[in-house]
Amino acid sequence: MSPRSLFALTIALIGAAIALSTLIPNPTTVDRQVEKGSVTLLAVDPDDIHEVLIHRADTRDLLRLVPSSDGHFDLKEPLVDRAEPALVRALIETLHRTPVVEPEAAWAARTDAELGIAAPSADLEIIYGPDRELFRLAIGARHQSGTHVFASSNGQRVLVSRALAEMLTRPAQQWRDHAVVKFPRNTTSIRWQPFTGEGFEIKRSGRSWNLVAPIDGRVDPVRVRAIDRMIGMRVASLPTDGVPDEIAEQFRYRGGELRLTALLDGKREVEQVLRILDGIAFDEERDYLLPIYADDLNVLDYPASELRSRQLISFDPTHITSLRVTLPKGSTELRRGSQGWARENGKLLSPAGRNRLTRLLVELANVQAELEAQRPKGELARQLTLSISARVSERNATALRWWPLPEGSVLAERSSRQSYASELDLDAIFAEILADS
């Protein structure tokens, strides 16, 4: 090819590229429009939604979600089950965050068929509000940017994220809740009654758990991790067939009962009952057998005595900044300052008193609940309240009660029914701590 021909070809290619660039939108243009968008696709409160319908072209099926009385959404078609809360929440939040962005002017002359809107790959319909308004979003072809797709929002052409489009084309199985426990984060109490033998009941206490039956006491931190694993258990694959009546009866009469109570909105209690048999859970609200990993149920194999922590009270001595000791003659509050422990009026304890209190906190943090003991009759309980606040606050405080013995003391955690013998003579120790310098 001669130099003149090569030059002419180069000029022609540059001209074609310039012409093509005017027809094909620049991907960065979409991004700038998204940043400037102020009106979103649909800002709706989940409580105002009556129904969510998703039509998928590839499978020609209908996915229908309706809200339940406990704040969840239930799947009604193509099968009946509990819907995945995180996925439903993600869909609603994405619609709320996605700004209305119209395609660039270069696409205005294109037909709905050319943009894939006439025969959408997915069609979302949401019925909401007191007047049962209808929101419709039809998903079309992918945009040149690769990050967006063409869509029609109630008849208006818009661009939406590819992630939203892919969410609407998920298969029905992915919209089912794979969690076994309905409200894992809100679970406040668990009662386990095996088919034979003695079970246990525990209640949440902050990030930990306390035994309330058949014995009192804190749950061992190692067992707490097992409890958290159990209430967070999920199944890898959900069956599509319901439980036959004869199988359901076996679970009702031979399975152990796991009863979980959750607190919603800080005031409303919701109970869930699972029947456990041979590593499989049956929740009658779902009507499906849920195969569970064996390790998820390990905590149910322990008797209450092995769930209870051997450590009588749990706290970090270095985190305690104030305390209140209540004796028969009255209460005294002490606070830790830059110079050490002092009374409420700011007067420092004696050096010996400060050192003894520091040692006592370490000793109490390591007291083991081993030898149960009877509380002496006729003796008033003393109490030590340990707080991480600058002033003693009952919230998140650790409380210890004790009764004096001729040699040592009987100790109990807060209001626990169990008490244990200790060699620590707390009456004598606090007399030493509080003695004037």
Short mmCIF file of C-alpha atoms in Angstrom, two decimals:
data_model
loop_
_atom_site.label_atom_id
_atom_site.label_comp_id
_atom_site.label_asym_id
_atom_site.label_seq_id
_atom_site.Cartn_x
_atom_site.Cartn_y
_atom_site.Cartn_z
CA MET A 1 0.00 0.00 0.00
CA SER A 2 1.38 3.40 -1.07
CA PRO A 3 1.94 6.13 1.53
CA ARG A 4 -0.87 8.19 0.00
CA SER A 5 -3.31 5.26 0.28
CA LEU A 6 -2.24 4.56 3.87
CA PHE A 7 -2.78 8.22 4.81
CA ALA A 8 -6.25 8.21 3.24
CA LEU A 9 -7.19 5.02 5.12
CA THR A 10 -6.00 6.49 8.43
CA ILE A 11 -8.10 9.64 7.90
CA ALA A 12 -11.14 7.48 7.10
CA LEU A 13 -10.72 5.35 10.24
CA ILE A 14 -10.39 8.43 12.46
CA GLY A 15 -13.53 9.91 10.93
CA ALA A 16 -15.44 6.67 11.51
CA ALA A 17 -14.32 6.54 15.13
CA ILE A 18 -15.46 10.12 15.73
CA ALA A 19 -18.85 9.39 14.18
CA LEU A 20 -19.25 6.19 16.20
CA SER A 21 -18.40 7.97 19.44
CA THR A 22 -21.36 10.30 18.94
CA LEU A 23 -23.71 7.30 18.76
CA ILE A 24 -22.28 5.17 21.56
CA PRO A 25 -22.57 6.79 25.04
CA ASN A 26 -19.41 7.22 27.06
CA PRO A 27 -19.51 4.95 30.16
CA THR A 28 -18.37 7.82 32.34
CA THR A 29 -21.47 9.77 31.31
CA VAL A 30 -23.63 7.19 33.09
CA ASP A 31 -21.53 7.48 36.21
CA ARG A 32 -21.84 11.27 36.24
CA GLN A 33 -25.62 11.00 35.84
CA VAL A 34 -25.84 8.54 38.73
CA GLU A 35 -23.91 10.94 40.95
CA LYS A 36 -26.26 13.81 40.11
CA GLY A 37 -29.49 11.81 40.36
CA SER A 38 -31.76 12.97 43.17
CA VAL A 39 -35.01 11.08 42.53
CA THR A 40 -34.83 7.35 43.27
CA LEU A 41 -36.71 4.50 41.64
CA LEU A 42 -38.91 3.72 44.63
CA ALA A 43 -38.64 5.04 48.17
CA VAL A 44 -41.04 2.80 50.07
CA ASP A 45 -41.20 1.60 53.65
CA PRO A 46 -41.17 -2.22 53.81
CA ASP A 47 -44.18 -2.02 56.15
CA ASP A 48 -46.18 -0.36 53.33
CA ILE A 49 -45.59 -3.17 50.83
CA HIS A 50 -48.52 -5.50 50.12
CA GLU A 51 -46.92 -7.74 47.51
CA VAL A 52 -43.77 -8.20 45.43
CA LEU A 53 -43.97 -10.00 42.08
CA ILE A 54 -41.00 -10.98 39.92
CA HIS A 55 -41.57 -12.45 36.43
CA ARG A 56 -38.54 -14.08 34.81
CA ALA A 57 -38.49 -14.62 31.07
CA ASP A 58 -36.00 -17.51 30.98
CA THR A 59 -38.05 -19.77 33.29
CA ARG A 60 -41.46 -18.18 32.64
CA ASP A 61 -42.33 -18.48 36.30
CA LEU A 62 -43.64 -16.04 38.88
CA LEU A 63 -41.98 -15.26 42.19
CA ARG A 64 -44.44 -13.81 44.72
CA LEU A 65 -43.48 -12.38 48.10
CA VAL A 66 -45.86 -11.07 50.76
CA PRO A 67 -45.06 -9.55 54.17
CA SER A 68 -45.76 -11.57 57.30
CA SER A 69 -46.95 -10.30 60.67
CA ASP A 70 -43.48 -10.59 62.24
CA GLY A 71 -41.70 -8.32 59.78
CA HIS A 72 -40.39 -11.05 57.49
CA PHE A 73 -41.51 -11.73 53.94
CA ASP A 74 -42.94 -15.07 52.91
CA LEU A 75 -42.52 -16.74 49.55
CA LYS A 76 -45.91 -17.80 48.15
CA GLU A 77 -44.96 -18.83 44.60
CA PRO A 78 -43.53 -20.91 42.98
CA LEU A 79 -43.47 -22.65 46.40
CA VAL A 80 -44.38 -21.68 49.95
CA ASP A 81 -41.55 -20.92 52.36
CA ARG A 82 -39.91 -18.17 54.37
CA ALA A 83 -38.08 -15.61 52.21
CA GLU A 84 -34.41 -14.70 52.72
CA PRO A 85 -34.58 -11.48 54.80
CA ALA A 86 -31.23 -10.13 53.63
CA LEU A 87 -32.13 -10.51 49.96
CA VAL A 88 -35.56 -8.87 50.30
CA ARG A 89 -34.01 -6.06 52.31
CA ALA A 90 -31.28 -5.61 49.69
CA LEU A 91 -33.89 -5.35 46.92
CA ILE A 92 -35.91 -2.68 48.74
CA GLU A 93 -32.82 -0.71 49.75
CA THR A 94 -31.41 -0.87 46.22
CA LEU A 95 -34.63 0.56 44.78
CA HIS A 96 -34.53 3.25 47.44
CA ARG A 97 -30.90 4.20 46.68
CA THR A 98 -30.95 3.90 42.88
CA PRO A 99 -31.45 7.33 41.30
CA VAL A 100 -33.61 7.75 38.21
CA VAL A 101 -31.10 8.11 35.36
CA GLU A 102 -32.37 8.46 31.82
CA PRO A 103 -30.36 6.98 28.91
CA GLU A 104 -28.25 9.40 26.90
CA ALA A 105 -29.84 11.25 23.99
CA ALA A 106 -28.08 8.94 21.52
CA TRP A 107 -30.48 6.15 22.52
CA ALA A 108 -33.68 8.19 22.24
CA ALA A 109 -34.44 7.03 18.69
CA ARG A 110 -34.09 3.36 19.56
CA THR A 111 -37.25 1.32 20.00
CA ASP A 112 -38.18 -0.57 23.19
CA ALA A 113 -37.49 -3.78 21.29
CA GLU A 114 -33.95 -2.65 20.43
CA LEU A 115 -33.32 -1.78 24.07
CA GLY A 116 -34.71 -5.12 25.25
CA ILE A 117 -37.56 -3.48 27.18
CA ALA A 118 -40.38 -4.79 24.97
CA ALA A 119 -39.53 -8.37 25.99
CA PRO A 120 -37.81 -7.87 29.38
CA SER A 121 -35.60 -10.51 30.94
CA ALA A 122 -37.24 -9.75 34.29
CA ASP A 123 -40.28 -7.77 35.33
CA LEU A 124 -40.67 -6.45 38.90
CA GLU A 125 -44.01 -5.32 40.29
CA ILE A 126 -44.53 -3.94 43.80
CA ILE A 127 -47.94 -3.11 45.20
CA TYR A 128 -47.63 -0.65 48.08
CA GLY A 129 -49.29 2.06 50.12
CA PRO A 130 -52.84 2.56 51.40
CA ASP A 131 -54.06 3.13 47.84
CA ARG A 132 -52.30 -0.03 46.60
CA GLU A 133 -50.17 1.83 44.09
CA LEU A 134 -48.25 -0.17 41.48
CA PHE A 135 -44.54 0.17 40.76
CA ARG A 136 -43.27 -1.70 37.69
CA LEU A 137 -39.69 -2.13 36.56
CA ALA A 138 -38.92 -4.00 33.31
CA ILE A 139 -35.29 -5.05 32.78
CA GLY A 140 -33.94 -4.77 29.23
CA ALA A 141 -30.61 -5.19 27.43
CA ARG A 142 -27.19 -4.37 28.83
CA HIS A 143 -25.89 -0.83 28.33
CA GLN A 144 -22.61 -0.08 26.58
CA SER A 145 -21.06 0.83 29.95
CA GLY A 146 -21.28 -2.79 31.10
CA THR A 147 -22.27 -1.68 34.59
CA HIS A 148 -25.86 -0.72 33.74
CA VAL A 149 -28.84 -2.06 31.83
CA PHE A 150 -31.75 -0.42 30.10
CA ALA A 151 -35.04 -0.58 31.98
CA SER A 152 -38.52 0.86 32.05
CA SER A 153 -39.72 2.30 35.36
CA ASN A 154 -43.50 2.76 35.18
CA GLY A 155 -43.13 3.46 31.45
CA GLN A 156 -40.13 5.78 31.77
CA ARG A 157 -36.86 4.67 30.19
CA VAL A 158 -34.08 4.55 32.75
CA LEU A 159 -30.73 2.99 33.42
CA VAL A 160 -30.34 0.70 36.43
CA SER A 161 -27.35 -1.11 37.84
CA ARG A 162 -26.41 -4.51 36.51
CA ALA A 163 -26.43 -5.77 40.12
CA LEU A 164 -30.14 -4.92 40.44
CA ALA A 165 -30.90 -6.70 37.17
CA GLU A 166 -29.01 -9.81 38.29
CA MET A 167 -30.87 -9.79 41.61
CA LEU A 168 -34.21 -9.97 39.79
CA THR A 169 -33.09 -12.94 37.68
CA ARG A 170 -32.06 -15.07 40.68
CA PRO A 171 -33.71 -18.51 40.79
CA ALA A 172 -36.50 -19.09 43.30
CA GLN A 173 -34.33 -21.32 45.52
CA GLN A 174 -32.05 -18.38 46.30
CA TRP A 175 -35.00 -16.35 47.57
CA ARG A 176 -35.71 -18.93 50.29
CA ASP A 177 -34.40 -18.39 53.80
CA HIS A 178 -31.54 -20.83 54.41
CA ALA A 179 -31.31 -19.82 58.09
CA VAL A 180 -32.83 -22.32 60.53
CA VAL A 181 -33.45 -19.86 63.38
CA LYS A 182 -35.83 -17.12 62.33
CA PHE A 183 -34.43 -14.26 64.41
CA PRO A 184 -30.86 -15.20 65.39
CA ARG A 185 -29.80 -11.70 66.40
CA ASN A 186 -32.95 -11.10 68.44
CA THR A 187 -32.96 -14.44 70.25
CA THR A 188 -33.13 -13.81 74.00
CA SER A 189 -33.81 -17.25 75.46
CA ILE A 190 -33.35 -20.89 74.48
CA ARG A 191 -34.98 -23.92 76.07
CA TRP A 192 -33.82 -27.39 75.09
CA GLN A 193 -35.70 -30.53 76.10
CA PRO A 194 -34.30 -33.74 74.61
CA PHE A 195 -36.54 -36.75 73.99
CA THR A 196 -34.97 -38.42 77.04
CA GLY A 197 -33.01 -36.87 79.87
CA GLU A 198 -32.68 -33.39 81.29
CA GLY A 199 -32.30 -30.33 79.11
CA PHE A 200 -31.54 -26.74 80.00
CA GLU A 201 -32.77 -23.17 79.66
CA ILE A 202 -30.53 -20.18 79.03
CA LYS A 203 -31.13 -16.45 78.66
CA ARG A 204 -29.06 -13.86 76.88
CA SER A 205 -27.10 -11.42 79.02
CA GLY A 206 -25.40 -8.84 76.83
CA ARG A 207 -22.98 -10.77 74.66
CA SER A 208 -23.05 -13.76 76.99
CA TRP A 209 -25.66 -16.27 78.21
CA ASN A 210 -26.82 -17.30 81.66
CA LEU A 211 -28.23 -20.63 82.76
CA VAL A 212 -31.61 -20.34 84.49
CA ALA A 213 -32.62 -24.02 84.62
CA PRO A 214 -32.00 -26.58 85.97
CA ILE A 215 -29.15 -24.62 87.61
CA ASP A 216 -28.07 -20.98 87.67
CA GLY A 217 -24.79 -19.62 86.46
CA ARG A 218 -22.99 -18.07 83.54
CA VAL A 219 -22.44 -20.16 80.46
CA ASP A 220 -18.81 -20.95 79.78
CA PRO A 221 -17.38 -18.62 77.07
CA VAL A 222 -16.37 -21.64 74.99
CA ARG A 223 -19.96 -22.90 75.08
CA VAL A 224 -21.21 -19.40 74.22
CA ARG A 225 -19.46 -19.69 70.88
CA ALA A 226 -21.23 -23.01 70.31
CA ILE A 227 -24.58 -21.41 71.17
CA ASP A 228 -23.96 -18.55 68.76
CA ARG A 229 -23.08 -21.08 66.08
CA MET A 230 -26.31 -22.98 66.71
CA ILE A 231 -28.62 -19.98 66.47
CA GLY A 232 -26.79 -18.86 63.34
CA MET A 233 -26.97 -22.25 61.60
CA ARG A 234 -27.94 -22.40 57.93
CA VAL A 235 -28.73 -25.25 55.57
CA ALA A 236 -26.80 -25.64 52.34
CA SER A 237 -29.73 -27.00 50.36
CA LEU A 238 -33.46 -26.71 50.97
CA PRO A 239 -35.88 -29.46 49.91
CA THR A 240 -38.82 -28.61 47.67
CA ASP A 241 -41.17 -31.32 48.97
CA GLY A 242 -43.18 -30.89 52.16
CA VAL A 243 -42.89 -33.25 55.12
CA PRO A 244 -45.18 -36.31 54.88
CA ASP A 245 -47.61 -36.58 57.78
CA GLU A 246 -46.11 -39.79 59.12
CA ILE A 247 -42.61 -38.25 59.21
CA ALA A 248 -43.94 -35.11 60.88
CA GLU A 249 -45.51 -37.25 63.61
CA GLN A 250 -42.18 -38.94 64.30
CA PHE A 251 -40.55 -35.55 64.86
CA ARG A 252 -43.38 -34.39 67.14
CA TYR A 253 -43.29 -37.44 69.39
CA ARG A 254 -39.65 -38.59 69.20
CA GLY A 255 -37.71 -35.43 68.50
CA GLY A 256 -36.17 -33.12 71.06
CA GLU A 257 -37.81 -29.72 71.43
CA LEU A 258 -35.75 -26.59 70.85
CA ARG A 259 -37.80 -23.54 71.83
CA LEU A 260 -36.35 -20.13 70.97
CA THR A 261 -37.78 -16.78 72.03
CA ALA A 262 -36.89 -13.58 70.20
CA LEU A 263 -37.61 -10.01 71.25
CA LEU A 264 -38.70 -7.76 68.37
CA ASP A 265 -38.71 -3.98 68.56
CA GLY A 266 -37.57 -4.29 72.15
CA LYS A 267 -41.04 -5.31 73.35
CA ARG A 268 -42.76 -8.02 71.30
CA GLU A 269 -41.83 -11.65 71.95
CA VAL A 270 -41.96 -14.21 69.14
CA GLU A 271 -41.48 -17.91 69.77
CA GLN A 272 -40.13 -20.52 67.39
CA VAL A 273 -40.23 -24.26 68.05
CA LEU A 274 -37.92 -26.70 66.28
CA ARG A 275 -38.05 -30.48 66.57
CA ILE A 276 -34.61 -32.08 66.36
CA LEU A 277 -34.20 -35.72 65.39
CA ASP A 278 -31.09 -37.44 64.01
CA GLY A 279 -29.42 -34.18 63.03
CA ILE A 280 -32.46 -32.88 61.16
CA ALA A 281 -34.69 -29.98 62.22
CA PHE A 282 -38.40 -29.70 61.54
CA ASP A 283 -40.13 -26.34 61.80
CA GLU A 284 -43.87 -26.72 61.35
CA GLU A 285 -44.11 -23.11 60.23
CA ARG A 286 -42.05 -24.07 57.19
CA ASP A 287 -43.19 -27.64 56.60
CA TYR A 288 -39.73 -28.73 55.41
CA LEU A 289 -37.04 -30.95 56.87
CA LEU A 290 -33.86 -28.97 57.39
CA PRO A 291 -30.63 -31.02 57.32
CA ILE A 292 -28.19 -29.48 59.79
CA TYR A 293 -24.43 -29.81 60.07
CA ALA A 294 -23.58 -31.98 63.09
CA ASP A 295 -21.21 -29.37 64.57
CA ASP A 296 -24.03 -26.80 64.66
CA LEU A 297 -25.87 -28.86 67.29
CA ASN A 298 -22.91 -29.86 69.47
CA VAL A 299 -24.00 -27.59 72.31
CA LEU A 300 -27.19 -29.62 72.79
CA ASP A 301 -25.12 -32.64 73.80
CA TYR A 302 -23.90 -30.99 77.01
CA PRO A 303 -25.74 -31.21 80.34
CA ALA A 304 -26.29 -27.97 82.20
CA SER A 305 -23.45 -28.72 84.61
CA GLU A 306 -20.99 -28.77 81.70
CA LEU A 307 -22.39 -25.61 80.15
CA ARG A 308 -21.84 -23.56 83.31
CA SER A 309 -18.63 -21.62 83.57
CA ARG A 310 -16.24 -22.63 86.33
CA GLN A 311 -15.38 -18.96 86.76
CA LEU A 312 -17.75 -17.54 89.38
CA ILE A 313 -17.89 -13.99 87.99
CA SER A 314 -16.56 -12.70 84.69
CA PHE A 315 -14.87 -9.32 84.45
CA ASP A 316 -11.54 -7.74 83.55
CA PRO A 317 -9.98 -6.24 86.71
CA THR A 318 -8.22 -3.56 84.66
CA HIS A 319 -11.56 -2.32 83.27
CA ILE A 320 -13.19 -1.71 86.66
CA THR A 321 -13.21 2.04 87.40
CA SER A 322 -15.74 2.20 90.24
CA LEU A 323 -17.31 -0.14 92.77
CA ARG A 324 -19.82 -0.18 95.58
CA VAL A 325 -19.46 -2.41 98.61
CA THR A 326 -22.59 -2.90 100.71
CA LEU A 327 -22.07 -4.13 104.26
CA PRO A 328 -24.55 -4.45 107.17
CA LYS A 329 -23.46 -1.01 108.39
CA GLY A 330 -23.98 0.70 105.01
CA SER A 331 -22.60 1.24 101.49
CA THR A 332 -19.33 2.75 100.35
CA GLU A 333 -18.48 3.77 96.79
CA LEU A 334 -14.89 3.79 95.57
CA ARG A 335 -13.52 5.20 92.32
CA ARG A 336 -10.28 4.65 90.50
CA GLY A 337 -8.34 7.82 89.62
CA SER A 338 -4.91 8.72 88.36
CA GLN A 339 -3.48 8.23 91.86
CA GLY A 340 -5.38 5.05 92.61
CA TRP A 341 -8.53 4.14 94.50
CA ALA A 342 -10.35 6.83 96.45
CA ARG A 343 -13.63 7.39 98.27
CA GLU A 344 -16.51 9.43 96.81
CA ASN A 345 -15.16 12.60 98.47
CA GLY A 346 -11.83 12.14 96.70
CA LYS A 347 -9.89 10.96 99.75
CA LEU A 348 -7.39 8.30 98.71
CA LEU A 349 -7.36 4.95 100.40
CA SER A 350 -4.23 4.11 102.33
CA PRO A 351 -1.41 2.64 100.22
CA ALA A 352 -2.05 -0.74 101.86
CA GLY A 353 -5.78 -0.44 101.14
CA ARG A 354 -5.19 0.46 97.49
CA ASN A 355 -2.81 -2.45 96.99
CA ARG A 356 -5.16 -4.89 98.71
CA LEU A 357 -8.12 -3.80 96.57
CA THR A 358 -6.09 -4.22 93.39
CA ARG A 359 -5.09 -7.73 94.45
CA LEU A 360 -8.67 -8.57 95.48
CA LEU A 361 -10.07 -7.71 92.04
CA VAL A 362 -7.59 -10.10 90.43
CA GLU A 363 -8.45 -12.82 92.99
CA LEU A 364 -12.19 -12.42 92.42
CA ALA A 365 -11.75 -12.57 88.63
CA ASN A 366 -10.18 -16.00 89.11
CA VAL A 367 -12.51 -17.50 91.72
CA GLN A 368 -13.77 -20.89 90.56
CA ALA A 369 -17.29 -22.19 91.19
CA GLU A 370 -16.32 -25.61 92.50
CA LEU A 371 -17.55 -26.58 95.98
CA GLU A 372 -21.22 -25.70 96.52
CA ALA A 373 -22.03 -24.46 100.01
CA GLN A 374 -25.09 -23.57 102.07
CA ARG A 375 -25.58 -19.95 102.99
CA PRO A 376 -25.34 -19.42 106.75
CA LYS A 377 -28.69 -18.73 108.39
CA GLY A 378 -29.21 -15.49 110.18
CA GLU A 379 -26.52 -13.64 108.22
CA LEU A 380 -27.30 -10.70 105.95
CA ALA A 381 -25.89 -10.84 102.45
CA ARG A 382 -23.09 -8.44 101.59
CA GLN A 383 -22.73 -7.23 98.01
CA LEU A 384 -19.96 -5.95 95.77
CA THR A 385 -20.97 -4.16 92.56
CA LEU A 386 -18.22 -3.70 90.00
CA SER A 387 -18.69 -1.12 87.24
CA ILE A 388 -16.75 0.00 84.18
CA SER A 389 -18.31 3.50 84.48
CA ALA A 390 -16.72 6.44 86.26
CA ARG A 391 -19.58 6.17 88.75
CA VAL A 392 -21.21 2.90 89.70
CA SER A 393 -23.91 2.00 87.19
CA GLU A 394 -26.03 -1.12 87.40
CA ARG A 395 -25.99 -1.37 83.62
CA ASN A 396 -23.35 -3.88 82.51
CA ALA A 397 -22.17 -4.14 86.13
CA THR A 398 -20.88 -7.33 87.72
CA ALA A 399 -22.36 -8.11 91.13
CA LEU A 400 -21.14 -10.54 93.76
CA ARG A 401 -22.89 -11.43 97.03
CA TRP A 402 -21.27 -13.10 100.00
CA TRP A 403 -21.98 -14.35 103.51
CA PRO A 404 -19.26 -14.68 106.17
CA LEU A 405 -18.06 -18.03 107.50
CA PRO A 406 -15.74 -18.74 110.46
CA GLU A 407 -13.10 -19.43 107.82
CA GLY A 408 -13.72 -17.73 104.49
CA SER A 409 -16.98 -16.80 102.81
CA VAL A 410 -19.88 -18.21 100.81
CA LEU A 411 -20.03 -16.51 97.39
CA ALA A 412 -22.82 -16.18 94.84
CA GLU A 413 -23.10 -14.32 91.56
CA ARG A 414 -25.75 -11.58 91.69
CA SER A 415 -29.14 -13.32 92.18
CA SER A 416 -27.97 -16.86 91.43
CA ARG A 417 -29.45 -19.66 93.53
CA GLN A 418 -26.10 -21.47 93.59
CA SER A 419 -23.43 -20.46 96.10
CA TYR A 420 -19.87 -21.68 96.63
CA ALA A 421 -17.35 -21.85 99.42
CA SER A 422 -14.24 -19.67 99.22
CA GLU A 423 -11.20 -19.20 101.42
CA LEU A 424 -11.45 -15.44 100.92
CA ASP A 425 -12.62 -13.71 104.12
CA LEU A 426 -14.24 -10.76 102.36
CA ASP A 427 -15.47 -9.13 105.57
CA ALA A 428 -11.90 -8.97 106.87
CA ILE A 429 -10.48 -7.95 103.49
CA PHE A 430 -12.82 -4.98 103.14
CA ALA A 431 -12.16 -3.96 106.74
CA GLU A 432 -8.49 -3.76 105.74
CA ILE A 433 -9.24 -1.91 102.49
CA LEU A 434 -11.51 0.68 104.09
CA ALA A 435 -9.38 1.25 107.17
CA ASP A 436 -8.21 4.87 107.48
CA SER A 437 -4.60 5.46 106.64
#
